[in-house]
Short mmCIF file of N, CA, C and O in Angstrom, two decimals:
data_model
loop_
_atom_site.label_atom_id
_atom_site.label_comp_id
_atom_site.label_asym_id
_atom_site.label_seq_id
_atom_site.Cartn_x
_atom_site.Cartn_y
_atom_site.Cartn_z
N MET A 1 62.31 88.72 73.68
CA MET A 1 62.15 89.74 74.70
C MET A 1 62.51 91.09 74.08
O MET A 1 63.54 91.22 73.44
N PRO A 2 61.65 92.10 74.28
CA PRO A 2 61.94 93.42 73.70
C PRO A 2 63.16 94.04 74.38
O PRO A 2 63.40 93.86 75.56
N CYS A 3 63.94 94.74 73.59
CA CYS A 3 65.07 95.45 74.16
C CYS A 3 65.23 96.78 73.43
O CYS A 3 64.61 97.02 72.41
N MET A 4 66.07 97.63 73.98
CA MET A 4 66.28 98.95 73.43
C MET A 4 67.76 99.08 73.07
O MET A 4 68.62 98.61 73.81
N ASP A 5 68.03 99.70 71.94
CA ASP A 5 69.40 99.93 71.53
C ASP A 5 69.78 101.36 71.90
O ASP A 5 69.15 102.31 71.46
N ILE A 6 70.80 101.52 72.74
CA ILE A 6 71.29 102.83 73.11
C ILE A 6 72.76 102.91 72.71
O ILE A 6 73.60 102.23 73.30
N ASN A 7 73.02 103.68 71.68
CA ASN A 7 74.39 103.84 71.16
C ASN A 7 75.09 102.50 70.91
O ASN A 7 76.24 102.30 71.28
N GLY A 8 74.36 101.56 70.31
CA GLY A 8 74.93 100.27 69.97
C GLY A 8 74.92 99.25 71.09
O GLY A 8 75.37 98.12 70.90
N THR A 9 74.41 99.61 72.25
CA THR A 9 74.33 98.68 73.37
C THR A 9 72.89 98.23 73.54
O THR A 9 72.00 99.06 73.65
N GLN A 10 72.67 96.92 73.55
CA GLN A 10 71.33 96.38 73.74
C GLN A 10 70.97 96.40 75.22
O GLN A 10 71.69 95.82 76.04
N ILE A 11 69.88 97.07 75.56
CA ILE A 11 69.42 97.17 76.93
C ILE A 11 68.17 96.31 77.08
O ILE A 11 67.15 96.58 76.44
N LEU A 12 68.24 95.29 77.91
CA LEU A 12 67.10 94.42 78.16
C LEU A 12 66.20 95.03 79.23
O LEU A 12 66.67 95.82 80.06
N PRO A 13 64.92 94.64 79.26
CA PRO A 13 64.04 95.13 80.32
C PRO A 13 64.55 94.69 81.70
O PRO A 13 65.11 93.60 81.85
N LEU A 14 64.35 95.53 82.69
CA LEU A 14 64.79 95.24 84.05
C LEU A 14 63.66 95.46 85.02
O LEU A 14 62.77 96.27 84.78
N ILE A 15 63.70 94.76 86.12
CA ILE A 15 62.76 94.96 87.22
C ILE A 15 63.54 95.60 88.36
O ILE A 15 64.68 95.22 88.64
N LEU A 16 62.95 96.63 88.97
CA LEU A 16 63.60 97.30 90.10
C LEU A 16 63.16 96.62 91.38
O LEU A 16 61.98 96.40 91.59
N GLY A 17 64.11 96.31 92.24
CA GLY A 17 63.80 95.67 93.50
C GLY A 17 64.54 96.33 94.64
O GLY A 17 65.35 97.23 94.43
N ASP A 18 64.26 95.87 95.84
CA ASP A 18 65.02 96.38 96.97
C ASP A 18 66.06 95.34 97.38
O ASP A 18 66.20 94.30 96.75
N SER A 19 66.79 95.62 98.43
CA SER A 19 67.90 94.76 98.80
C SER A 19 67.47 93.38 99.31
O SER A 19 68.30 92.50 99.49
N ALA A 20 66.17 93.18 99.52
CA ALA A 20 65.69 91.87 99.97
C ALA A 20 65.75 90.83 98.86
O ALA A 20 65.74 89.63 99.12
N TYR A 21 65.83 91.28 97.61
CA TYR A 21 65.84 90.37 96.48
C TYR A 21 67.27 90.07 96.05
O TYR A 21 68.14 90.93 96.11
N PRO A 22 67.52 88.85 95.56
CA PRO A 22 68.87 88.52 95.08
C PRO A 22 69.13 89.22 93.75
O PRO A 22 68.20 89.48 92.98
N LEU A 23 70.36 89.51 93.48
CA LEU A 23 70.73 90.14 92.22
C LEU A 23 70.62 89.11 91.10
O LEU A 23 71.18 88.03 91.18
N LYS A 24 69.85 89.44 90.10
CA LYS A 24 69.68 88.60 88.91
C LYS A 24 69.98 89.48 87.70
O LYS A 24 70.02 90.70 87.80
N SER A 25 70.16 88.87 86.55
CA SER A 25 70.47 89.64 85.34
C SER A 25 69.31 90.56 84.95
O SER A 25 69.51 91.56 84.29
N TRP A 26 68.09 90.25 85.38
CA TRP A 26 66.91 91.03 85.03
C TRP A 26 66.38 91.85 86.21
O TRP A 26 65.34 92.48 86.09
N LEU A 27 67.09 91.85 87.33
CA LEU A 27 66.62 92.53 88.53
C LEU A 27 67.71 93.46 89.06
O LEU A 27 68.84 93.03 89.30
N MET A 28 67.36 94.73 89.23
CA MET A 28 68.32 95.68 89.80
C MET A 28 67.94 95.96 91.24
O MET A 28 66.76 96.18 91.54
N HIS A 29 68.91 95.95 92.12
CA HIS A 29 68.66 96.37 93.50
C HIS A 29 69.85 97.18 93.97
O HIS A 29 70.91 97.17 93.35
N PRO A 30 69.69 97.93 95.06
CA PRO A 30 70.75 98.84 95.49
C PRO A 30 72.00 98.10 95.96
O PRO A 30 71.96 96.94 96.34
N PHE A 31 73.11 98.84 95.91
CA PHE A 31 74.34 98.32 96.47
C PHE A 31 74.17 98.22 97.98
O PHE A 31 73.59 99.10 98.61
N GLN A 32 74.69 97.14 98.56
CA GLN A 32 74.61 96.96 100.01
C GLN A 32 75.53 97.98 100.68
O GLN A 32 76.70 98.10 100.33
N ASP A 33 74.96 98.71 101.63
CA ASP A 33 75.73 99.75 102.31
C ASP A 33 76.46 99.14 103.51
O ASP A 33 75.89 98.96 104.58
N ASP A 34 77.72 98.82 103.29
CA ASP A 34 78.54 98.26 104.37
C ASP A 34 79.45 99.34 104.98
O ASP A 34 80.41 99.03 105.67
N GLY A 35 79.12 100.59 104.68
CA GLY A 35 79.91 101.70 105.21
C GLY A 35 81.04 102.13 104.31
O GLY A 35 81.73 103.09 104.61
N ALA A 36 81.23 101.43 103.21
CA ALA A 36 82.34 101.76 102.31
C ALA A 36 81.86 102.02 100.88
O ALA A 36 82.60 101.81 99.93
N LEU A 37 80.62 102.48 100.73
CA LEU A 37 80.11 102.77 99.39
C LEU A 37 80.81 103.99 98.82
O LEU A 37 81.07 104.97 99.51
N THR A 38 81.07 103.91 97.52
CA THR A 38 81.63 105.08 96.83
C THR A 38 80.53 106.09 96.62
O THR A 38 79.33 105.78 96.74
N ALA A 39 80.90 107.30 96.26
CA ALA A 39 79.92 108.34 95.96
C ALA A 39 79.03 107.91 94.79
O ALA A 39 77.83 108.15 94.79
N ALA A 40 79.62 107.24 93.81
CA ALA A 40 78.85 106.76 92.65
C ALA A 40 77.82 105.72 93.08
O ALA A 40 76.68 105.73 92.60
N HIS A 41 78.20 104.82 93.98
CA HIS A 41 77.26 103.80 94.47
C HIS A 41 76.13 104.43 95.27
O HIS A 41 74.97 104.03 95.14
N ARG A 42 76.45 105.40 96.11
CA ARG A 42 75.41 106.09 96.88
C ARG A 42 74.45 106.83 95.94
O ARG A 42 73.24 106.80 96.14
N HIS A 43 75.02 107.46 94.91
CA HIS A 43 74.18 108.16 93.92
C HIS A 43 73.26 107.16 93.20
O HIS A 43 72.07 107.42 93.02
N PHE A 44 73.82 106.01 92.80
CA PHE A 44 73.02 104.98 92.15
C PHE A 44 71.88 104.54 93.05
O PHE A 44 70.73 104.44 92.61
N ASN A 45 72.18 104.26 94.32
CA ASN A 45 71.16 103.82 95.27
C ASN A 45 70.06 104.86 95.41
O ASN A 45 68.87 104.53 95.46
N LYS A 46 70.43 106.14 95.46
CA LYS A 46 69.45 107.22 95.60
C LYS A 46 68.54 107.29 94.37
O LYS A 46 67.32 107.39 94.50
N GLU A 47 69.13 107.22 93.18
CA GLU A 47 68.35 107.28 91.94
C GLU A 47 67.46 106.05 91.79
O GLU A 47 66.31 106.14 91.36
N LEU A 48 67.97 104.88 92.16
CA LEU A 48 67.18 103.66 92.10
C LEU A 48 65.99 103.76 93.05
O LEU A 48 64.86 103.38 92.71
N SER A 49 66.22 104.29 94.24
CA SER A 49 65.14 104.46 95.21
C SER A 49 64.07 105.40 94.67
O SER A 49 62.87 105.13 94.81
N LYS A 50 64.47 106.49 94.04
CA LYS A 50 63.50 107.43 93.47
C LYS A 50 62.68 106.75 92.37
O LYS A 50 61.46 106.93 92.31
N ALA A 51 63.33 105.94 91.55
CA ALA A 51 62.62 105.24 90.48
C ALA A 51 61.62 104.24 91.06
O ALA A 51 60.49 104.12 90.58
N ARG A 52 62.02 103.52 92.10
CA ARG A 52 61.13 102.55 92.74
C ARG A 52 59.91 103.24 93.34
O ARG A 52 58.80 102.72 93.29
N ILE A 53 60.11 104.42 93.92
CA ILE A 53 58.98 105.16 94.50
C ILE A 53 57.98 105.54 93.42
O ILE A 53 56.76 105.40 93.61
N VAL A 54 58.46 105.98 92.27
CA VAL A 54 57.57 106.32 91.15
C VAL A 54 56.77 105.09 90.73
O VAL A 54 55.55 105.16 90.53
N VAL A 55 57.43 103.95 90.62
CA VAL A 55 56.75 102.71 90.22
C VAL A 55 55.71 102.31 91.27
O VAL A 55 54.58 101.95 90.92
N GLU A 56 56.08 102.39 92.55
CA GLU A 56 55.15 102.03 93.61
C GLU A 56 53.92 102.94 93.62
O GLU A 56 52.80 102.46 93.82
N HIS A 57 54.12 104.23 93.37
CA HIS A 57 52.97 105.15 93.28
C HIS A 57 52.08 104.77 92.10
O HIS A 57 50.86 104.83 92.20
N GLY A 58 52.71 104.41 90.98
CA GLY A 58 51.93 103.99 89.81
C GLY A 58 51.09 102.76 90.10
O GLY A 58 49.91 102.69 89.73
N PHE A 59 51.67 101.79 90.79
CA PHE A 59 50.91 100.59 91.16
C PHE A 59 49.78 100.96 92.12
O PHE A 59 48.67 100.43 92.01
N GLY A 60 50.05 101.87 93.04
CA GLY A 60 49.01 102.31 93.97
C GLY A 60 47.85 102.97 93.26
O GLY A 60 46.69 102.72 93.56
N GLN A 61 48.16 103.83 92.29
CA GLN A 61 47.10 104.50 91.52
C GLN A 61 46.32 103.50 90.69
O GLN A 61 45.10 103.58 90.58
N THR A 62 47.03 102.54 90.10
CA THR A 62 46.35 101.51 89.31
C THR A 62 45.44 100.67 90.20
O THR A 62 44.29 100.40 89.84
N LYS A 63 45.93 100.30 91.36
CA LYS A 63 45.14 99.49 92.28
C LYS A 63 43.90 100.26 92.74
O LYS A 63 42.81 99.70 92.81
N ALA A 64 44.05 101.55 93.01
CA ALA A 64 42.90 102.36 93.43
C ALA A 64 41.90 102.51 92.28
O ALA A 64 40.69 102.45 92.50
N ARG A 65 42.40 102.68 91.07
CA ARG A 65 41.52 102.87 89.91
C ARG A 65 40.75 101.60 89.59
O ARG A 65 39.59 101.62 89.23
N TRP A 66 41.41 100.46 89.70
CA TRP A 66 40.78 99.19 89.38
C TRP A 66 40.69 98.32 90.61
O TRP A 66 41.18 97.19 90.66
N SER A 67 40.01 98.81 91.63
CA SER A 67 39.89 98.06 92.88
C SER A 67 39.14 96.75 92.68
O SER A 67 39.26 95.84 93.50
N CYS A 68 38.43 96.64 91.59
CA CYS A 68 37.74 95.38 91.30
C CYS A 68 38.72 94.23 91.14
O CYS A 68 38.37 93.07 91.30
N MET A 69 39.98 94.55 90.84
CA MET A 69 40.98 93.50 90.67
C MET A 69 41.41 92.89 92.01
O MET A 69 42.13 91.92 92.05
N ASP A 70 40.95 93.49 93.14
CA ASP A 70 41.27 92.94 94.45
C ASP A 70 40.46 91.68 94.76
O ASP A 70 40.77 90.96 95.69
N LYS A 71 39.41 91.46 93.99
CA LYS A 71 38.55 90.32 94.25
C LYS A 71 39.14 89.05 93.65
O LYS A 71 39.74 89.05 92.59
N ARG A 72 38.93 87.97 94.34
CA ARG A 72 39.39 86.67 93.87
C ARG A 72 38.61 86.27 92.63
O ARG A 72 37.40 86.51 92.53
N ILE A 73 39.27 85.65 91.67
CA ILE A 73 38.63 85.17 90.45
C ILE A 73 38.55 83.65 90.52
O ILE A 73 39.55 82.96 90.36
N ASP A 74 37.36 83.14 90.81
CA ASP A 74 37.15 81.69 90.87
C ASP A 74 36.63 81.20 89.53
O ASP A 74 35.43 80.98 89.36
N GLU A 75 37.50 81.09 88.59
CA GLU A 75 37.14 80.67 87.24
C GLU A 75 38.21 79.72 86.70
O GLU A 75 39.29 79.59 87.28
N ASP A 76 37.91 79.12 85.59
CA ASP A 76 38.87 78.29 84.87
C ASP A 76 40.10 79.14 84.54
O ASP A 76 39.98 80.28 84.10
N MET A 77 41.28 78.59 84.78
CA MET A 77 42.53 79.33 84.57
C MET A 77 42.64 79.90 83.15
O MET A 77 43.23 80.94 82.94
N MET A 78 42.08 79.23 82.18
CA MET A 78 42.17 79.70 80.79
C MET A 78 41.32 80.95 80.55
O MET A 78 41.55 81.69 79.62
N LYS A 79 40.32 81.18 81.41
CA LYS A 79 39.44 82.34 81.24
C LYS A 79 39.96 83.59 81.95
O LYS A 79 39.52 84.69 81.66
N ILE A 80 40.88 83.43 82.89
CA ILE A 80 41.30 84.55 83.72
C ILE A 80 41.87 85.72 82.92
O ILE A 80 41.53 86.87 83.19
N PRO A 81 42.71 85.51 81.89
CA PRO A 81 43.18 86.67 81.13
C PRO A 81 42.05 87.48 80.50
O PRO A 81 42.08 88.71 80.49
N TYR A 82 41.01 86.80 80.02
CA TYR A 82 39.88 87.49 79.40
C TYR A 82 39.05 88.24 80.45
O TYR A 82 38.62 89.37 80.23
N ILE A 83 38.85 87.61 81.58
CA ILE A 83 38.09 88.25 82.66
C ILE A 83 38.86 89.47 83.16
O ILE A 83 38.28 90.53 83.38
N THR A 84 40.16 89.34 83.31
CA THR A 84 40.98 90.46 83.75
C THR A 84 40.89 91.60 82.75
O THR A 84 40.71 92.76 83.13
N LEU A 85 40.98 91.29 81.48
CA LEU A 85 40.86 92.32 80.44
C LEU A 85 39.51 93.01 80.52
O LEU A 85 39.42 94.24 80.46
N LEU A 86 38.45 92.25 80.71
CA LEU A 86 37.12 92.85 80.83
C LEU A 86 37.04 93.76 82.04
O LEU A 86 36.45 94.84 81.98
N ARG A 87 37.61 93.36 83.15
CA ARG A 87 37.58 94.17 84.35
C ARG A 87 38.36 95.47 84.19
O ARG A 87 37.96 96.52 84.69
N VAL A 88 39.48 95.41 83.50
CA VAL A 88 40.32 96.60 83.33
C VAL A 88 39.73 97.55 82.30
O VAL A 88 39.69 98.75 82.49
N VAL A 89 39.26 97.01 81.19
CA VAL A 89 38.74 97.84 80.12
C VAL A 89 37.42 98.49 80.51
O VAL A 89 37.17 99.64 80.19
N SER A 90 36.59 97.79 81.24
CA SER A 90 35.26 98.30 81.53
C SER A 90 34.89 98.12 83.00
O SER A 90 33.94 97.42 83.31
N PRO A 91 35.61 98.77 83.93
CA PRO A 91 35.32 98.54 85.35
C PRO A 91 33.96 99.07 85.80
O PRO A 91 33.39 98.58 86.76
N GLN A 92 33.40 100.05 85.09
CA GLN A 92 32.11 100.58 85.50
C GLN A 92 30.96 99.65 85.07
O GLN A 92 29.84 99.82 85.51
N HIS A 93 31.26 98.68 84.24
CA HIS A 93 30.23 97.73 83.79
C HIS A 93 30.62 96.32 84.16
O HIS A 93 30.70 95.44 83.33
N LEU A 94 30.86 96.13 85.44
CA LEU A 94 31.32 94.82 85.91
C LEU A 94 30.18 93.81 85.90
O LEU A 94 29.24 93.90 86.64
N TYR A 95 30.31 92.87 85.05
CA TYR A 95 29.45 91.72 85.06
C TYR A 95 30.20 90.61 84.37
O TYR A 95 31.10 90.85 83.57
N PHE A 96 29.90 89.41 84.72
CA PHE A 96 30.62 88.29 84.16
C PHE A 96 29.85 87.74 82.96
O PHE A 96 28.66 87.54 83.00
N VAL A 97 30.59 87.52 81.91
CA VAL A 97 30.05 86.95 80.69
C VAL A 97 30.64 85.56 80.57
O VAL A 97 31.84 85.36 80.74
N GLU A 98 29.79 84.59 80.30
CA GLU A 98 30.30 83.24 80.11
C GLU A 98 31.10 83.19 78.83
O GLU A 98 30.61 83.54 77.76
N LEU A 99 32.38 82.82 78.94
CA LEU A 99 33.26 82.78 77.75
C LEU A 99 33.28 81.41 77.15
O LEU A 99 33.21 80.42 77.78
#
């Protein structure tokens, strides 16, 4: 798994989630606001929320750009990565090629 070294500390990739998801080593979600959050926890929650909004906008733009990906792919499971790649790389020339 790729990671980044920041001042000698290995940082693993993380997924940003909301409070509906359980805390996992690879998933960050906000601190639960039980009325006793510290200023640091509130700041963390605010920054995490801003980051999630940026990611959600990115997914929205990607989905709008490649709306062809909304269609169901009824193909052999082994072909789906190739079909997906074809759809993303060349959405204006959508046609299926027998692989």
